[in-house]
Coordinates of C-alpha atoms and ligand atoms in Angstrom, one line a residue:
X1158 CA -49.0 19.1 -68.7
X1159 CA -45.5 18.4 -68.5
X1160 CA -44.8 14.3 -67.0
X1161 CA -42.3 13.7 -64.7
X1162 CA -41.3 10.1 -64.9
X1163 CA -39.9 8.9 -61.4
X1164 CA -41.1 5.5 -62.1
X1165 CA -38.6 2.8 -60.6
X1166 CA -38.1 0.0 -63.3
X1167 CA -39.0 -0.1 -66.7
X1168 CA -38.1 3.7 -66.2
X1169 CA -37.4 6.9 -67.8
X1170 CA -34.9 6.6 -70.9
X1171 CA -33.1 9.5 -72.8
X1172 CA -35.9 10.8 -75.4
X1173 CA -33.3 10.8 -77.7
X1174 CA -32.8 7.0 -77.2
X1175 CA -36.5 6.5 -77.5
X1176 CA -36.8 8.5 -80.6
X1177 CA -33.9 6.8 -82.1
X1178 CA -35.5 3.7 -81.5
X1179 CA -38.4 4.5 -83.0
X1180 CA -36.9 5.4 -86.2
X1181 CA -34.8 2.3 -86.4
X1182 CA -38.2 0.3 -85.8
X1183 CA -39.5 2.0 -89.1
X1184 CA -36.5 2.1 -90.9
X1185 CA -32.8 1.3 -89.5
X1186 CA -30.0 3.4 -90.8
X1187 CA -31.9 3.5 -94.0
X1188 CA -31.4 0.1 -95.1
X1189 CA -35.4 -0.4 -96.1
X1190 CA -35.9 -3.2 -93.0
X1191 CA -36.6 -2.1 -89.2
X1192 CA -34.8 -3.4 -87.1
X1193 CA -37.2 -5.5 -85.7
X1194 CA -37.1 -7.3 -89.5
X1195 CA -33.1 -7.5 -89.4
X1196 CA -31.1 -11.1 -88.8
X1197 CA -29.0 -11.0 -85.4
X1198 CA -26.8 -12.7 -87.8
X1199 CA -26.6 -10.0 -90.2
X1200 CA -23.5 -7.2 -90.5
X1201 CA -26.2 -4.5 -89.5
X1202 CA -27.0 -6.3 -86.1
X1203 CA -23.3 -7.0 -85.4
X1204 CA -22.1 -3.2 -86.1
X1205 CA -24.6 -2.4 -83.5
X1206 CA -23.6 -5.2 -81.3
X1207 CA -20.2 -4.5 -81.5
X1208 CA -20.7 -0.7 -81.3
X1209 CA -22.7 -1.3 -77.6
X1210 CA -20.0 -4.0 -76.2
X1211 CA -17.1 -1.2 -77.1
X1212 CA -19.3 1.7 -75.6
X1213 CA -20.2 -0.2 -72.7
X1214 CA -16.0 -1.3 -72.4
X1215 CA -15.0 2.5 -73.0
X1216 CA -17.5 4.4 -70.3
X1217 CA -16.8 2.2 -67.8
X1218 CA -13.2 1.6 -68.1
X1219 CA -13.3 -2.5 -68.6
X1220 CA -9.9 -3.7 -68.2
X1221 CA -8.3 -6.3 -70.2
X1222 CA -9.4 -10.0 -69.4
X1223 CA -13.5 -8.8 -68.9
X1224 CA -16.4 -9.7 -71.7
X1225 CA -19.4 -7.7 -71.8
X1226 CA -22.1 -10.2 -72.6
X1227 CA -26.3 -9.5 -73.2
X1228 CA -28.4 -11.8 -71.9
X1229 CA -32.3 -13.1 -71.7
X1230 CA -33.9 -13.5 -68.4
X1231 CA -33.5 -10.7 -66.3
X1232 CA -31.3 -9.9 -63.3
X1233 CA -33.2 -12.7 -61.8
X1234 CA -31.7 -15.4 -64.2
X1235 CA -28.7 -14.2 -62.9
X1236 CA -29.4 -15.3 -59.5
X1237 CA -29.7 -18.8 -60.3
X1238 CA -26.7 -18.6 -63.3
X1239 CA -23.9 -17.1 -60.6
X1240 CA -24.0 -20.1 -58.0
X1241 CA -25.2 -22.8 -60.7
X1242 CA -21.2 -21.4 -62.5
X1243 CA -19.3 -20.3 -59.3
X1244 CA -20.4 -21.9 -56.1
X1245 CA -18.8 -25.2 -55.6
X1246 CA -19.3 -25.6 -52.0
X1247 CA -19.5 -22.6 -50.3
X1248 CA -20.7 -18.6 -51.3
X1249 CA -21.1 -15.8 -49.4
X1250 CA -24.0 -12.8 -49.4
X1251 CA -24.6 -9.3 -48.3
X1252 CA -28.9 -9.7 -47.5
X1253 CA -29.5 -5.8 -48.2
X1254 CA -32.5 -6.1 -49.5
X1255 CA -35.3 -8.3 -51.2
X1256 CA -33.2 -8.4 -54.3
X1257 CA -30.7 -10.1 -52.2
X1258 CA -32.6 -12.2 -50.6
X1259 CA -33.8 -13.5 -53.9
X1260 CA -30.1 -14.2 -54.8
X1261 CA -29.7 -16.4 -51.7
X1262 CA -32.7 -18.5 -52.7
X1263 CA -30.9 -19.5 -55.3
X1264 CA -27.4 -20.0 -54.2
X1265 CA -28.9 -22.6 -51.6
X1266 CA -30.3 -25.0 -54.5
X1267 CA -26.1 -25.3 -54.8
X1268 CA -24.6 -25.1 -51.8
X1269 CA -23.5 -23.4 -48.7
X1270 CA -24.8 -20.0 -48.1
X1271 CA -23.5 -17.6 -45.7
X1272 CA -25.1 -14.2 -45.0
X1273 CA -22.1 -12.4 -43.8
X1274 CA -24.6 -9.8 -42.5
X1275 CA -28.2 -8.4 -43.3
X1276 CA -30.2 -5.5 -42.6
X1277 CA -33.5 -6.9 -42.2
X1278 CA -33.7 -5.9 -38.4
X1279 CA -34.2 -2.3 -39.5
X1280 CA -36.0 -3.2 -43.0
X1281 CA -33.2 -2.7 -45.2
X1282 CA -32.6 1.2 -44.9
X1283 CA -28.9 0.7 -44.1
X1284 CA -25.7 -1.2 -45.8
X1285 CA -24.6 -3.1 -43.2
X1286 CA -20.1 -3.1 -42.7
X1287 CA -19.0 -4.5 -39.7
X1288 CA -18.7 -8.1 -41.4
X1289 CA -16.2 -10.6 -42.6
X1290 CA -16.0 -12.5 -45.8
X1291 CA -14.8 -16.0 -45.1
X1292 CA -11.8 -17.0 -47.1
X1293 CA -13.1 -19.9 -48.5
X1294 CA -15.9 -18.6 -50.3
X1295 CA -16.1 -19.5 -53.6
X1296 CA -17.4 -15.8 -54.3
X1297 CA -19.1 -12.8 -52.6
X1298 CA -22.1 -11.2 -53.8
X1299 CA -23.3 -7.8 -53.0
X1300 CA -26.2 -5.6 -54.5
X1301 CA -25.0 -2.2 -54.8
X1302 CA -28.1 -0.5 -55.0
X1303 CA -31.7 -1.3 -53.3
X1304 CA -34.1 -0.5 -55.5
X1305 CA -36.6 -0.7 -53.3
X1306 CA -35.6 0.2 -50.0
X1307 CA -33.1 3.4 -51.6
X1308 CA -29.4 2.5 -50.0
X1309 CA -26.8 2.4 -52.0
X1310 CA -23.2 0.7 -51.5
X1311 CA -21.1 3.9 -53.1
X1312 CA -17.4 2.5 -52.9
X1313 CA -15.8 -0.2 -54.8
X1314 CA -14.4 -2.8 -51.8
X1315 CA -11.6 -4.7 -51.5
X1316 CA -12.7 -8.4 -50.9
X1317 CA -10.4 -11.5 -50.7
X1318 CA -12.1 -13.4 -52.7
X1319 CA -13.9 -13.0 -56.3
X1320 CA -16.4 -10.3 -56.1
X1321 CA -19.7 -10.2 -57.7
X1322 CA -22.5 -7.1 -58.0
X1323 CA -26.0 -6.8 -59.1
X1324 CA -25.7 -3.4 -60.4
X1325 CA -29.6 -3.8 -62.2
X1326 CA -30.3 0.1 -61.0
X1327 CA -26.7 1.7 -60.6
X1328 CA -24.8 1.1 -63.2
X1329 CA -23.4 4.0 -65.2
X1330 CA -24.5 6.1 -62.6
X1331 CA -21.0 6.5 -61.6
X1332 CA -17.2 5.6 -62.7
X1333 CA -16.7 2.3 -60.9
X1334 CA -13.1 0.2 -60.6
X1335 CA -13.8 -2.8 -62.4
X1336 CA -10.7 -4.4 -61.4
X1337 CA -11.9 -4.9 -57.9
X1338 CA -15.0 -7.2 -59.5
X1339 CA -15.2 -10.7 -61.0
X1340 CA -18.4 -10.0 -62.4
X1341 CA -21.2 -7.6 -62.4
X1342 CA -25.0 -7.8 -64.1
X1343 CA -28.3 -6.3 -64.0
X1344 CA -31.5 -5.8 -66.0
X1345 CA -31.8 -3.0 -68.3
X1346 CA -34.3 -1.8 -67.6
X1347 CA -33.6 0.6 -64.8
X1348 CA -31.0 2.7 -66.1
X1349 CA -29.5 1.6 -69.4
X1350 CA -32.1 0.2 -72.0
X1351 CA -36.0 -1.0 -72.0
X1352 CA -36.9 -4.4 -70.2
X1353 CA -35.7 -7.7 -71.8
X1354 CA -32.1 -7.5 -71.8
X1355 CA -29.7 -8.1 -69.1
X1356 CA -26.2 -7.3 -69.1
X1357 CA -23.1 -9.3 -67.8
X1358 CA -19.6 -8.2 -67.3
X1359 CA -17.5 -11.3 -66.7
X1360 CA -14.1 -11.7 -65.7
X1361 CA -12.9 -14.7 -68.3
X1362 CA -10.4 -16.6 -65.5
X1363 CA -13.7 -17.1 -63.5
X1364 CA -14.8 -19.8 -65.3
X1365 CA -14.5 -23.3 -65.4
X1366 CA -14.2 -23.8 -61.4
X1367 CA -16.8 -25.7 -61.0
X1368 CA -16.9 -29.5 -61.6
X1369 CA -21.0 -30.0 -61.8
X1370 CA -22.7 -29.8 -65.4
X1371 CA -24.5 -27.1 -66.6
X1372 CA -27.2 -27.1 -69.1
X1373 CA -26.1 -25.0 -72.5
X1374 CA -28.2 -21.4 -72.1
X1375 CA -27.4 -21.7 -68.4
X1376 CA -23.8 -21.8 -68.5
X1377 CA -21.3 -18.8 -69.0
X1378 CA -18.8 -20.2 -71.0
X1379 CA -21.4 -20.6 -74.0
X1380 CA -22.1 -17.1 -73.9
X1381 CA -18.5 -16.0 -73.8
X1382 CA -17.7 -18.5 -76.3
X1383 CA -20.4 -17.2 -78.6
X1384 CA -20.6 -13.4 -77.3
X1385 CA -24.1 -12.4 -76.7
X1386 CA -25.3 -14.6 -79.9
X1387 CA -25.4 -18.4 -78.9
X1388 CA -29.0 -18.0 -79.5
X1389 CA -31.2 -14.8 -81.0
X1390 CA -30.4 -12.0 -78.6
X1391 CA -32.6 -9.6 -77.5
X1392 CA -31.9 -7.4 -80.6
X1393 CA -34.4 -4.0 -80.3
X1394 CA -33.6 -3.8 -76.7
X1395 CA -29.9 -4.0 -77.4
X1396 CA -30.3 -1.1 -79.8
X1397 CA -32.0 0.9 -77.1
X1398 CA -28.9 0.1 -74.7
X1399 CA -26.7 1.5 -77.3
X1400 CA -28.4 4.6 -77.8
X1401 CA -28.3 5.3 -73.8
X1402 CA -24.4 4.8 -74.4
X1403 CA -24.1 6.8 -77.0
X1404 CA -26.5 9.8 -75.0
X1405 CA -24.2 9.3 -71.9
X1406 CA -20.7 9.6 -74.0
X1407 CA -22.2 12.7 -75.7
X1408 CA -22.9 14.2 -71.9
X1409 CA -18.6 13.4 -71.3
X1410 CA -19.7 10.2 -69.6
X1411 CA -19.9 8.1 -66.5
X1412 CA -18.1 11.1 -64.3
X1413 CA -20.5 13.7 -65.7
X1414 CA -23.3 12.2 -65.4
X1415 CA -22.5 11.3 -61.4
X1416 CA -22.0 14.8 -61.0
X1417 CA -25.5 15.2 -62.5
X1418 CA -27.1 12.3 -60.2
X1419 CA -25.2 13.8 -56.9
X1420 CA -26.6 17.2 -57.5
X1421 CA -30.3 16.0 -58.6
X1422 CA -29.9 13.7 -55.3
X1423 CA -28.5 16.4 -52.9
X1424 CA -32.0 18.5 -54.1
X1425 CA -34.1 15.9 -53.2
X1426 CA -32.5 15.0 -50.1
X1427 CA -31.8 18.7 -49.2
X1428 CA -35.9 19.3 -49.5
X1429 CA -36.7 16.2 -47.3
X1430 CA -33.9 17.0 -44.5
X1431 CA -35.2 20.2 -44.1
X1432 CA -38.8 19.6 -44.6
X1433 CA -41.4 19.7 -41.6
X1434 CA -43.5 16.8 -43.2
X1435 CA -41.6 14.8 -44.8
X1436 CA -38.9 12.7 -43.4
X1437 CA -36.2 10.2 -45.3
X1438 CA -36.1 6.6 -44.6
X1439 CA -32.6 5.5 -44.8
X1440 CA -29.4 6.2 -42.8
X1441 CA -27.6 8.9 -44.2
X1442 CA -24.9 7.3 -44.9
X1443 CA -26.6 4.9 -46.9
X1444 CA -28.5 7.0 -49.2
X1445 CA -29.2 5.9 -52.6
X1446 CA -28.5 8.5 -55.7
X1447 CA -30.6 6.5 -57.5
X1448 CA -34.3 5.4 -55.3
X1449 CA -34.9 8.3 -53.1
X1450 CA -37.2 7.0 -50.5
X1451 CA -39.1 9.3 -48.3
X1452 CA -42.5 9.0 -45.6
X1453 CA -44.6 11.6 -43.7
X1454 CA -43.2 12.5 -40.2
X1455 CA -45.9 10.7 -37.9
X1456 CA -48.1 13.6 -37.2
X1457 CA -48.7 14.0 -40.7
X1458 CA -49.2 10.3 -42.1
X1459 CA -52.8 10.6 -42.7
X1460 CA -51.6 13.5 -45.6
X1461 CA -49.5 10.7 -47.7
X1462 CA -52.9 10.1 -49.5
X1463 CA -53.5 13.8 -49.8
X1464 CA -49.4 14.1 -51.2
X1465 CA -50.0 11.4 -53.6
X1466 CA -53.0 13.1 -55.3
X1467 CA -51.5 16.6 -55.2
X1468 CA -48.7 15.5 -56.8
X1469 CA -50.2 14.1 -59.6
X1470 CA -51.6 17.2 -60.1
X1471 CA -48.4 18.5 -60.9
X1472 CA -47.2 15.7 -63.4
X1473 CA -45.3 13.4 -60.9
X1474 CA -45.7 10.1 -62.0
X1475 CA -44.2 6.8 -60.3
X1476 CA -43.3 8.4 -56.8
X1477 CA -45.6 5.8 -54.7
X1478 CA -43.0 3.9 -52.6
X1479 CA -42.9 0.4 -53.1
X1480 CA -45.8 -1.9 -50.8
X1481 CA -42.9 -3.1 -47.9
X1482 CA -41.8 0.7 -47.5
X1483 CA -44.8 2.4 -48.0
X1484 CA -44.5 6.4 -48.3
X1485 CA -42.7 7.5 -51.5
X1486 CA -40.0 6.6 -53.9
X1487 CA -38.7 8.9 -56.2
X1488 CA -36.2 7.2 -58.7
X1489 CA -33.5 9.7 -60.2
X1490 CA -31.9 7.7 -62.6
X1491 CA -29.3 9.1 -65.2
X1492 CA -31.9 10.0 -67.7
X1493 CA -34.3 11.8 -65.5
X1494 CA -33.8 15.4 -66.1
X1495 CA -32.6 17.8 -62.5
X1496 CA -36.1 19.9 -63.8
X1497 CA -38.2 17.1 -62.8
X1498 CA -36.5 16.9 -59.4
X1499 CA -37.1 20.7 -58.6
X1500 CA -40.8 20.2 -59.7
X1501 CA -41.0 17.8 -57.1
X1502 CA -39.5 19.2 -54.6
X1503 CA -41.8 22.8 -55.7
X1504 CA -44.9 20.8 -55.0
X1505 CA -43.3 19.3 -51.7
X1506 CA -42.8 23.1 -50.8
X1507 CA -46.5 24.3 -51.9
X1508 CA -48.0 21.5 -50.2
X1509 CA -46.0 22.1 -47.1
X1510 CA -47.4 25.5 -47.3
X1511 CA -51.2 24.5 -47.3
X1512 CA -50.6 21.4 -44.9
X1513 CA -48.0 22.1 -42.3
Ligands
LIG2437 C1 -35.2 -4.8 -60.7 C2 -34.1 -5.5 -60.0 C3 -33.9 -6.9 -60.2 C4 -34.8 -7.8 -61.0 O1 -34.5 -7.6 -62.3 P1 -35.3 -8.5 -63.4 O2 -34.6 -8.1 -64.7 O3 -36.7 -8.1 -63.3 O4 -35.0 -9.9 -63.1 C5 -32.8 -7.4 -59.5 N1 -32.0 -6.7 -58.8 C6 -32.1 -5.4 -58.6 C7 -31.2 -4.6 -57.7 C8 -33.2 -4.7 -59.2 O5 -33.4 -3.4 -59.0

């Protein structure tokens, strides 16, 4: 039976970039080595190194004055690398989410943290903007899409002061304005590569604010100074990333694959508004094109169970919603195919039909 991964992170990849990457883990570009075998010194790993930063620059646009760095440690290391740079006495947050709130936990270990605004009273399932950004912040930092709750911040803002994004499951879902950012990050492993690489796009006049010292691997300006190769990089899931860049640039890129995402979305969403069991979670105009979350109406809770199993049934795979939402989470990201979306929303239909 035919799988349809809505799985929300390590997630669905192109099969082409899979099956790339298993040919370049037997043999890469015929050279006689795989690449797991290959220096990240050597001229093989820095054609594909250099290949995936100028990819990464061209789909999205990067202006002038921006690096594109790959990191180790996740998104997460991030959290603790942004105020440990940037914060010198005061940073400001956006709490949309546990992702967020992870970010905050770490920007107090440095400083001043203030939560301009949060959705917690209503469990994340809405961006919150009536909110200020104080002028004196040393930064701003926003996550644009929650994973796990499914809202999504959709427009690039204007902010006084530098503005940083964890983009770990939206980026190169749509064209963004980097201008508007100082930096933006993420793990791969949602919608651009397999797990153990995160990518950075840094704005260079950010650094060197801050007076404090930083430890080497924790500080930006070794990374930049060294792009992406201070130390041994994570070198087969950079190869990975690449393919993914190379998939989306043979689709016409970051426009046409949001066009892709919006319609796959509006299905979904389409199904659930007009469904008699199922109901979404999040305000509409918060919806995520990425994490479409989704519960049974009250009168029919007791049939999630029933759903899940059903489902399965029909090759859905990944669609529980996460343990603080409960219900179901489907995650559309750019590689999943719009056939997998109407087989969803087909067995939503047929079960509607038995249940309702
Ligand atoms: C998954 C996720 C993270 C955590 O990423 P790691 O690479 O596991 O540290 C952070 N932020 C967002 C928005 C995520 O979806």
């Amino acid at each position: 039976m035919k799988k349809h991964n809505f799985n929300a992170g390590p997630s669905i990849l192109p099969r082409i970039a899979v099956e790339n990457s298993a040919k370049a883990v037997l043999d890469l570009n015929g050279i006689g080595l795989s690449l797991l075998e290959i220096s990240h010194r050597s001229k093989d790993f820095q054609a594909i190194l250099d290949e995936t930063v100028a990819l990464f620059k061209e789909l999205l646009n990067i202006p002038d004055g921006y690096q594109v760095i790959f990191l180790g440690g996740g998104a997460s290391m991030q959290f603790c690398m942004i105020p440990y740079n940037f914060l010198n006495k005061k940073a400001a947050y956006l709490e949309t989410g546990v992702w967020a709130q992870k970010a905050i936990k770490e920007a107090k270990f440095f400083g001043e943290v203030n939560v301009v605004a949060s959705s917690s009273d209503k469990n994340f399932t809405y961006i919150p903007t009536d909110y200020t950004i104080p002028a004196d912040a040393d930064y701003f930092h926003i996550t644009t899409n929650n994973t796990i709750y499914g809202s999504e911040i959709h427009n690039d803002m204007d902010c006084p002061v530098p503005l940083i994004a964890d983009m770990s499951s939206d980026i190169l879902s749509r064209p963004v304005d980097i201008s508007k950012y100082a930096m933006i990050y993420g793990g791969a492993q949602k919608n651009l590569g397999p797990a153990g690489v995160t990518f950075v796009i840094i704005k260079e006049e950010l650094l060197g604010k801050v007076e404090r010292k930083i430890p080497t691997m924790l500080s930006y300006a070794t990374h930049l100074k060294e792009p992406s190769l201070y130390n041994t990089p994570p070198v087969f899931a950079i190869f990975t990333c690449l393919e993914t860049l190379r998939w989306i640039k043979s689709l016409g890129g970051v426009k046409a694959i949001e066009e892709m995402n919006i319609r796959k979305a509006n299905l979904l969403y389409d199904a659930i508004d007009s469904s008699k069991m199922f109901v979404g979670t999040v305000a509409k105009d918060s919806r995520s094109l990425m994490n479409i979350c989704f519960v049974m109406k009250e009168q029919y809770k007791d049939k999630e169970d029933a759903f899940m199993e059903f489902s399965k049934t029909k090759g859905m795979l990944g669609i529980k919603g996460h343990r603080s939402v409960g219900g179901f989470r489907a995650s559309t990201y750019n590689a999943l195919p719009i056939e997998s979306v109407q087989a969803l929303v087909d067995a939503m239909h047929e079960f509607e039909k038995i249940n309702a």
